[in-house]
Tab-separated table of C-alpha atoms and ligand atoms in Angstrom:
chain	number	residue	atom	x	y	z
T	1195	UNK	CA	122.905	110.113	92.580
T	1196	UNK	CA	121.695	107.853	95.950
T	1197	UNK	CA	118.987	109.876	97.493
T	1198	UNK	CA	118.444	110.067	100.938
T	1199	UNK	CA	114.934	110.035	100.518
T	1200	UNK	CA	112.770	107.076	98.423
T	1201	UNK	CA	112.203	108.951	95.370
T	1202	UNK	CA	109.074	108.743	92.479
T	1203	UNK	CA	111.940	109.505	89.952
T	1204	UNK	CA	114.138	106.601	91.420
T	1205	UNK	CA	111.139	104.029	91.621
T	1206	UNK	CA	110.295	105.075	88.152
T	1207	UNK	CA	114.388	103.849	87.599
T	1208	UNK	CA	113.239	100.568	89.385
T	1209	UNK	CA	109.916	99.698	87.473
T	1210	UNK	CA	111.226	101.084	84.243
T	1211	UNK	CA	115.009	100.797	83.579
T	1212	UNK	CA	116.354	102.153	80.765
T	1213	UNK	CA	113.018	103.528	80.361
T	1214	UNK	CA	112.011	107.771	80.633
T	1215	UNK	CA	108.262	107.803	82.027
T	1216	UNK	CA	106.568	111.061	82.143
T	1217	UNK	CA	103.397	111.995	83.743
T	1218	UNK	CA	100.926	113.501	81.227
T	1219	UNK	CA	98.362	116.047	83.421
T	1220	UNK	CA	94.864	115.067	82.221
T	1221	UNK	CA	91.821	117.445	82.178
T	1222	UNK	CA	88.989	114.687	82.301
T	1223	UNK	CA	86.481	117.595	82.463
T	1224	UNK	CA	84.726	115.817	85.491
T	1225	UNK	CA	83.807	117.975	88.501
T	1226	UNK	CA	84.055	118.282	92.737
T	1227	UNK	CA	81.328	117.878	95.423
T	1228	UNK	CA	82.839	120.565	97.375
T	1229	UNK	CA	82.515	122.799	94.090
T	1230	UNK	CA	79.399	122.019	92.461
T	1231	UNK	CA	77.431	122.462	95.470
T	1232	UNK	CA	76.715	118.802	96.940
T	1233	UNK	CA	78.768	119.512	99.733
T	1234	UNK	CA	79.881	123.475	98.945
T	1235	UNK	CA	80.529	126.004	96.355
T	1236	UNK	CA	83.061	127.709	98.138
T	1237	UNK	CA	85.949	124.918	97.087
T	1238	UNK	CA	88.914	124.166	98.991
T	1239	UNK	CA	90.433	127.338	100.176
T	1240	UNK	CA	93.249	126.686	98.107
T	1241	UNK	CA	92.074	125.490	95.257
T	1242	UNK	CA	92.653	127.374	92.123
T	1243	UNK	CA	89.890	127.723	89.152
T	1244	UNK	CA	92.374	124.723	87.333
T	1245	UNK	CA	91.789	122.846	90.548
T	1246	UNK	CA	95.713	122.161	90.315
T	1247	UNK	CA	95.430	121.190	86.376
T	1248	UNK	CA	97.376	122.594	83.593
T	1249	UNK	CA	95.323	126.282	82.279
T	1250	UNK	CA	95.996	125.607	78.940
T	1251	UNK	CA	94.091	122.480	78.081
T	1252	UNK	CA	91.057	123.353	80.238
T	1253	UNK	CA	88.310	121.590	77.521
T	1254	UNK	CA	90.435	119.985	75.573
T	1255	UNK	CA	89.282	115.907	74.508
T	1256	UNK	CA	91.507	113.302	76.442
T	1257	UNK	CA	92.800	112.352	72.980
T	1258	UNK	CA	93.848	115.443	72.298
T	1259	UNK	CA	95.710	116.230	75.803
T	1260	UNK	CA	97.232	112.504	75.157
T	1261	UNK	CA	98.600	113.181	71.693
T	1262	UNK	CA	99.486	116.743	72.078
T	1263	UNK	CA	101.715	115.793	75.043
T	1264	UNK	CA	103.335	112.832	73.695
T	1265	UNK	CA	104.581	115.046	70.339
T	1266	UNK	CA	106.200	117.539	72.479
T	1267	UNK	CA	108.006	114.800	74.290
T	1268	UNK	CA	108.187	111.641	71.942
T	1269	UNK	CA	110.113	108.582	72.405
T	1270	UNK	CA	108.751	107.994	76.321
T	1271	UNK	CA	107.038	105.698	78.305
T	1272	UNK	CA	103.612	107.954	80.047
T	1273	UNK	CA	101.711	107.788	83.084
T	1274	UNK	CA	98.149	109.478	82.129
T	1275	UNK	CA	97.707	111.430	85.279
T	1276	UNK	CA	93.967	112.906	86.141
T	1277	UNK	CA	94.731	115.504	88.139
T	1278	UNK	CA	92.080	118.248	88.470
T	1279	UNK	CA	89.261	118.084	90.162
T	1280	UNK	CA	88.112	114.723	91.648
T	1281	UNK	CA	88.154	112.312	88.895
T	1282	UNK	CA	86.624	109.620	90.449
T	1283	UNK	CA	83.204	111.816	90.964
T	1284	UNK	CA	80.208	111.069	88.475
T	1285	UNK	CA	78.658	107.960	86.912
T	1286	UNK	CA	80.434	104.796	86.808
T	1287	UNK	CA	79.533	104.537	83.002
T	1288	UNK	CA	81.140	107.563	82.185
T	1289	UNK	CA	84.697	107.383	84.864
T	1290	UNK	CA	85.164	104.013	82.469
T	1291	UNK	CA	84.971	105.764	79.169
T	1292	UNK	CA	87.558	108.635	80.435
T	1293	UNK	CA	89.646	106.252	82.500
T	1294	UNK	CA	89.478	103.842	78.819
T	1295	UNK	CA	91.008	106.184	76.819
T	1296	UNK	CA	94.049	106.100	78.578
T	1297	UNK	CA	94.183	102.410	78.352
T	1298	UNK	CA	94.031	102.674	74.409
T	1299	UNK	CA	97.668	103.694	74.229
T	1300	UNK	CA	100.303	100.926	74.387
T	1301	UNK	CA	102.725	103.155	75.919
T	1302	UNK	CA	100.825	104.329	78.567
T	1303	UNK	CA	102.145	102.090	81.342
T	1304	UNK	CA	100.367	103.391	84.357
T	1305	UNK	CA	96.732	105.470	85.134
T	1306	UNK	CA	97.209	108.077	88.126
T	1307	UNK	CA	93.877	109.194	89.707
T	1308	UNK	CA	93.534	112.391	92.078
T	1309	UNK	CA	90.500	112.438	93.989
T	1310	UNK	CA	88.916	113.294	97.469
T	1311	UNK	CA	88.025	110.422	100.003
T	1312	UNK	CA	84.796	111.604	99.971
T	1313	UNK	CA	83.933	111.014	96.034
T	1314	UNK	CA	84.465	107.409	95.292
T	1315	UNK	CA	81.456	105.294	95.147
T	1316	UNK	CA	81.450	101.527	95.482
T	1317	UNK	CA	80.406	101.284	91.455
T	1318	UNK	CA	83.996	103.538	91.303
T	1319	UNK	CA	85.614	101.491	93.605
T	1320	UNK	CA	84.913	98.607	92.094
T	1321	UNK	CA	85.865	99.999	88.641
T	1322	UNK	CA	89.538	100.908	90.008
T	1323	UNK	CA	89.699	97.206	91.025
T	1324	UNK	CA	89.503	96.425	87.517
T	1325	UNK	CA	91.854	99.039	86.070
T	1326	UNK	CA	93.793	98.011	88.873
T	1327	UNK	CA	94.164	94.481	87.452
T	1328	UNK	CA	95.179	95.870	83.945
T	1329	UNK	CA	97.778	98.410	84.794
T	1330	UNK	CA	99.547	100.162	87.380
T	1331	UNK	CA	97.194	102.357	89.452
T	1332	UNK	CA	97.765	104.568	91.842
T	1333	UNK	CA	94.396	106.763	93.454
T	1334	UNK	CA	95.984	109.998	94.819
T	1335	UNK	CA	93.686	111.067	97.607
T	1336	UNK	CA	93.827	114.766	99.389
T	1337	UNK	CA	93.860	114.495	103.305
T	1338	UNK	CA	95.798	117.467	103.742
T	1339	UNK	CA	96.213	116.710	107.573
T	1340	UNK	CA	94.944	113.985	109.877
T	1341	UNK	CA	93.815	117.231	111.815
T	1342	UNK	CA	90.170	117.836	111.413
T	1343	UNK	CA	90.152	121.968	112.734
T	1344	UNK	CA	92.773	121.869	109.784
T	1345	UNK	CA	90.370	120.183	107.625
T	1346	UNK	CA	87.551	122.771	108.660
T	1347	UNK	CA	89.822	125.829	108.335
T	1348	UNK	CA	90.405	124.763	104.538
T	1349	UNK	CA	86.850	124.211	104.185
T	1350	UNK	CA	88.123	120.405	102.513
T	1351	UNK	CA	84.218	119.118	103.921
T	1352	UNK	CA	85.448	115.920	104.708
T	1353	UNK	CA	87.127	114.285	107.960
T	1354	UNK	CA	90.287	112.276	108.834
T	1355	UNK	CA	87.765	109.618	109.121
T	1356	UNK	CA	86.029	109.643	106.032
T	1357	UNK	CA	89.714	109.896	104.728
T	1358	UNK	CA	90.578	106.155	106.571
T	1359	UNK	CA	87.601	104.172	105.409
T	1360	UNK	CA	88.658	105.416	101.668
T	1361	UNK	CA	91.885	104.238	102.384
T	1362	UNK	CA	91.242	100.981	103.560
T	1363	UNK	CA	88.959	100.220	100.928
T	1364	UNK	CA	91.340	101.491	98.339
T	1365	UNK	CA	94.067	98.987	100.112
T	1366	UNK	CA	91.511	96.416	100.830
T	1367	UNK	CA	91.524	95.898	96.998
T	1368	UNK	CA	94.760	96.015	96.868
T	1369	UNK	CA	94.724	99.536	94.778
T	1370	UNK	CA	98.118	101.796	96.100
T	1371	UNK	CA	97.259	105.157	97.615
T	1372	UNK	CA	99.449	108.177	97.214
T	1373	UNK	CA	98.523	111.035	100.345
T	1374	UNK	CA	98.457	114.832	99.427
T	1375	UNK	CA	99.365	116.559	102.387
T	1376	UNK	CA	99.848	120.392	103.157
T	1377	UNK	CA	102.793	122.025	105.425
T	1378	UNK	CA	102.072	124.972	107.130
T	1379	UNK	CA	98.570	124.924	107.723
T	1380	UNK	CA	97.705	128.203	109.981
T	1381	UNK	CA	97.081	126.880	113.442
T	1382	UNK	CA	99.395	123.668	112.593
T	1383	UNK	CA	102.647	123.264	114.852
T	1384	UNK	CA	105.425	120.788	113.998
T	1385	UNK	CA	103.779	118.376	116.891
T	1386	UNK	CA	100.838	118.359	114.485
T	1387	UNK	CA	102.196	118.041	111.118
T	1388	UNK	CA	104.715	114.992	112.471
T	1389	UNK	CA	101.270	112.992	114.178
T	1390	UNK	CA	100.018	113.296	110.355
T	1391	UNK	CA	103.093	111.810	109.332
T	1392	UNK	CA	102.889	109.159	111.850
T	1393	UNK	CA	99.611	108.201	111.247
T	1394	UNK	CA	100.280	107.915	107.594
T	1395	UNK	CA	103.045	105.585	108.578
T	1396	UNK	CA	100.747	103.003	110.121
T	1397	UNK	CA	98.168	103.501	107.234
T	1398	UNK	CA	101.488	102.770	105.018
T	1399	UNK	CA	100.364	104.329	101.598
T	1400	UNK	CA	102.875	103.962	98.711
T	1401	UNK	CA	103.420	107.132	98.539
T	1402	UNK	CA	103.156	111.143	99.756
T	1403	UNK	CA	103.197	114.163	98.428
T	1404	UNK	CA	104.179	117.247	100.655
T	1405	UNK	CA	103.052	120.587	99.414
T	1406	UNK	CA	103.605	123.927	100.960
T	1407	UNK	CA	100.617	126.372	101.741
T	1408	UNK	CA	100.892	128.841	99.449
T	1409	UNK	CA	98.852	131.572	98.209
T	1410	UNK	CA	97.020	131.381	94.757
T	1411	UNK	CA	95.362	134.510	92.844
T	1412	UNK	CA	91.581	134.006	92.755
T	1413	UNK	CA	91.246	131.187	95.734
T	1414	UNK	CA	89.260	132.199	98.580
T	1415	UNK	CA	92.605	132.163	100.617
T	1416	UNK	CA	93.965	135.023	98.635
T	1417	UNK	CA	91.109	137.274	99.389
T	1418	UNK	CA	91.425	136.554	102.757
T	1419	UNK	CA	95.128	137.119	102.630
T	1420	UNK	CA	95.080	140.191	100.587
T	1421	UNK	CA	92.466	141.752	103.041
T	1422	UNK	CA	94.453	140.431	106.292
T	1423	UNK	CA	98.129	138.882	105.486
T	1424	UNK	CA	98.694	136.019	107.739
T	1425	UNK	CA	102.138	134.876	108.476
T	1426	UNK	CA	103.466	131.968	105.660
T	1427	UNK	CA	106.260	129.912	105.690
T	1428	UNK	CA	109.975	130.985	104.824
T	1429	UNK	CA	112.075	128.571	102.875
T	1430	UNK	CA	114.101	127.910	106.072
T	1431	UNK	CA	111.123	127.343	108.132
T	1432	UNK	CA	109.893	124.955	105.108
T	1433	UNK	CA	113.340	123.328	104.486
T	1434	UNK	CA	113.150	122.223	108.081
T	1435	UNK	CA	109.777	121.194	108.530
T	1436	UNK	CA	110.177	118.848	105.753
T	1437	UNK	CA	113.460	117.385	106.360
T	1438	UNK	CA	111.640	117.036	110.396
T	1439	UNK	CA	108.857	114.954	108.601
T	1440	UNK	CA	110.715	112.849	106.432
T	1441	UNK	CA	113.121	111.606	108.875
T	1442	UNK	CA	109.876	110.706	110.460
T	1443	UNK	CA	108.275	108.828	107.139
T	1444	UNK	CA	108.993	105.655	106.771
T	1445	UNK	CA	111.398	104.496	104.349
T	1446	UNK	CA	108.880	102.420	102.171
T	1447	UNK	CA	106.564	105.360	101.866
T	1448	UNK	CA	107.374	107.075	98.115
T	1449	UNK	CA	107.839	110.646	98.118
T	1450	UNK	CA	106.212	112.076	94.732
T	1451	UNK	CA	106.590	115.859	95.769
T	1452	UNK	CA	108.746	117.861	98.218
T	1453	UNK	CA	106.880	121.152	97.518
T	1454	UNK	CA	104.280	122.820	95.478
T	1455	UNK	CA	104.663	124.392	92.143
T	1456	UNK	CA	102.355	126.602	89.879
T	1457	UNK	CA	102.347	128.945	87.122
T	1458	UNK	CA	103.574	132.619	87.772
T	1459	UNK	CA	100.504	133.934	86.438
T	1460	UNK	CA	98.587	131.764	89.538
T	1461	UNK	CA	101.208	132.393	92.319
T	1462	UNK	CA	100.837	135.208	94.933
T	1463	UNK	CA	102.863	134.048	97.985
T	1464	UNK	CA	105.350	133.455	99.296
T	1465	UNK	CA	107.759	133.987	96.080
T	1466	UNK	CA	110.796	132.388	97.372
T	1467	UNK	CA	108.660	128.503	96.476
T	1468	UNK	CA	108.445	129.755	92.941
T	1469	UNK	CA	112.113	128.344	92.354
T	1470	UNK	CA	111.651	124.946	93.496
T	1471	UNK	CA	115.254	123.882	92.151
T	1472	UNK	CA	116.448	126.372	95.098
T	1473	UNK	CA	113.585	124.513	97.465
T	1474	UNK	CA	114.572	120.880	96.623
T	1475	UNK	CA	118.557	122.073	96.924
T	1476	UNK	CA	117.831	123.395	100.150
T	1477	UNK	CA	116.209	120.056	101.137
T	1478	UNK	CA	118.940	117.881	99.881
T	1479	UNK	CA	121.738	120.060	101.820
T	1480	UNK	CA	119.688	120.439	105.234
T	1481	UNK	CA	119.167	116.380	104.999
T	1482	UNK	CA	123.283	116.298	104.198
T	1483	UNK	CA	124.079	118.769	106.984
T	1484	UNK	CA	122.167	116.638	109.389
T	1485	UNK	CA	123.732	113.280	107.894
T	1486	UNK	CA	120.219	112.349	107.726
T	1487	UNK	CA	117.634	110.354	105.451
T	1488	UNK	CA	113.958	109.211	105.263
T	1489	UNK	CA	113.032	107.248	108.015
T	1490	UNK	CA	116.045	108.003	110.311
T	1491	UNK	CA	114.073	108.772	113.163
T	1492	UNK	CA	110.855	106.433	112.247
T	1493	UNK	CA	110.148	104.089	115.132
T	1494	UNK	CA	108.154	101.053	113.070
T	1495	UNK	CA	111.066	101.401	110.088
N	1676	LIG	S1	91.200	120.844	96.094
N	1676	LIG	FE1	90.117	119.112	95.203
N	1676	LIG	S2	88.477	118.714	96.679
N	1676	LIG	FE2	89.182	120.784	97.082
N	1676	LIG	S3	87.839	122.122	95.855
N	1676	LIG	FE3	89.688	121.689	94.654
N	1676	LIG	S4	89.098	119.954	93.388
N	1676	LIG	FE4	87.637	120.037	95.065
């Protein structure tokens, strides 16, 4: 099926035809600034105790995340994906023995590496260079917004600033960037979620991931909702926002994600995003009805 949108599952077609390549989530047991009390111990608002990670592997050895995912789905190509946490945080010495155990396996074909701007040293940037060299890398940093009040009201301890200079070291080296970014941040209107997406089209990153606001048990945001219920997003107010920003996005930029997921036993609110084949539907249709694509309405496309 043509998408009207430049998909991570179709440039996973392009790199790798023929080929399935799955993303294993890795635990690499390293920690956060805005966690272990460097810059807060309060966390992202968001954040869940997982810090977006699978719950059942929490402490598990690399190996043993690596081999225990590969048996359930054999015969595949893998992209080992650190994704909790900020996994570029900690000494150099010890990134490069996590980050080297994904580059044992043969058919590993690509390291993913989620991190804050904020927590990448020049010792770590310099180590990604090197991975970089070796296999395809992609550094998935969390802006959220280009908004600092958001970046405040999500207590992320970091600014759109701080955000750039990571960036443009990251591209300086010629390491690709994917952008977390959050729709339907309270306070945010559509004016200010499309100037993020414009200023991530000059920055050009290869890709973005768009995840909705949503309410997780035990995050500081779900005490504060539970005590005073703010208003969220409904799946037509969603649907449209995104299909808004991506005609916006330009066409180059990859989009990895289209909304948020989590396990039910996480999830609070709003219910409707916990069936995200009924989200990405929506998406697809709205973008149809509107005889619209990525990048329609992008001026530098
Ligand atoms: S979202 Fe990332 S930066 Fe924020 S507290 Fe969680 S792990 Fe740390």
């Amino acid at each position: 099926m043509n998408e009207p949108f430049r998909s991570f599952r179709g440039l996973l077609k392009e790199r790798f035809p023929g080929c399935k390549v799955v993303k294993i989530p890795i635990h690499s047991g390293l920690s956060c600034p805005n966690r272990d009390g460097k810059l807060s111990r309060r966390g992202c608002i968001y954040c869940d105790r997982y810090a977006s990670g699978p719950p059942d592997t929490v402490g598990w050895p690399i190996e043993e995340q690596v081999e225990t995912f590969m048996k359930k789905h054999p015969g595949r190509k893998y992209i080992a994906y650190f994704q909790s946490y900020c996994n570029t945080y900690g000494p150099v010495a010890v990134l490069e023995k996590k980050y080297a155990i994904a580059l044992r396996y043969e058919n590993i074909v690509g390291i993913f590496i989620g991190t804050r701007p904020d927590a990448i040293s020049r010792p770590a940037f310099s180590l990604l260079e090197r991975i970089h060299r070796r296999t395809w890398l992609s550094v998935e940093l969390g802006l959220q917004s280009i908004h600092d009040h958001s970046l405040l009201l999500l207590n992320r301890n970091h600014t759109y600033g701080q955000f750039c200079e990571a960036f443009q070291e990251l591209k300086r080296r010629g390491i690709e960037t994917i952008v977390h970014l959050i729709i339907g941040i309270p306070g945010e209107t559509r004016q200010h979620m499309v100037q993020t997406v414009e200023a991530l089209n000059a920055l050009r990153p290869a890709g973005v991931k768009f995840h909705l606001l949503h309410v997780l048990r035990g995050t500081e945001m779900y005490e504060r909702y539970v005590r005073s219920p703010f208003p969220l997003l409904s799946q037509e107010e969603y649907t449209d926002l995104v299909v808004d920003l991506l005609e916006r996005l330009h066409p180059a930029i990859v989009v990895h994600r289209l909304s948020a997921d989590r396990e039910r036993e996480l999830f609070y609110a709003p219910s409707w995003a916990l069936n995200k084949a009924k989200v990405l539907r929506s998406i697809r249709t709205k973008l149809a009805e509107r005889g619209s694509h990525q990048g329609r309405l992008c001026h530098d496309a």
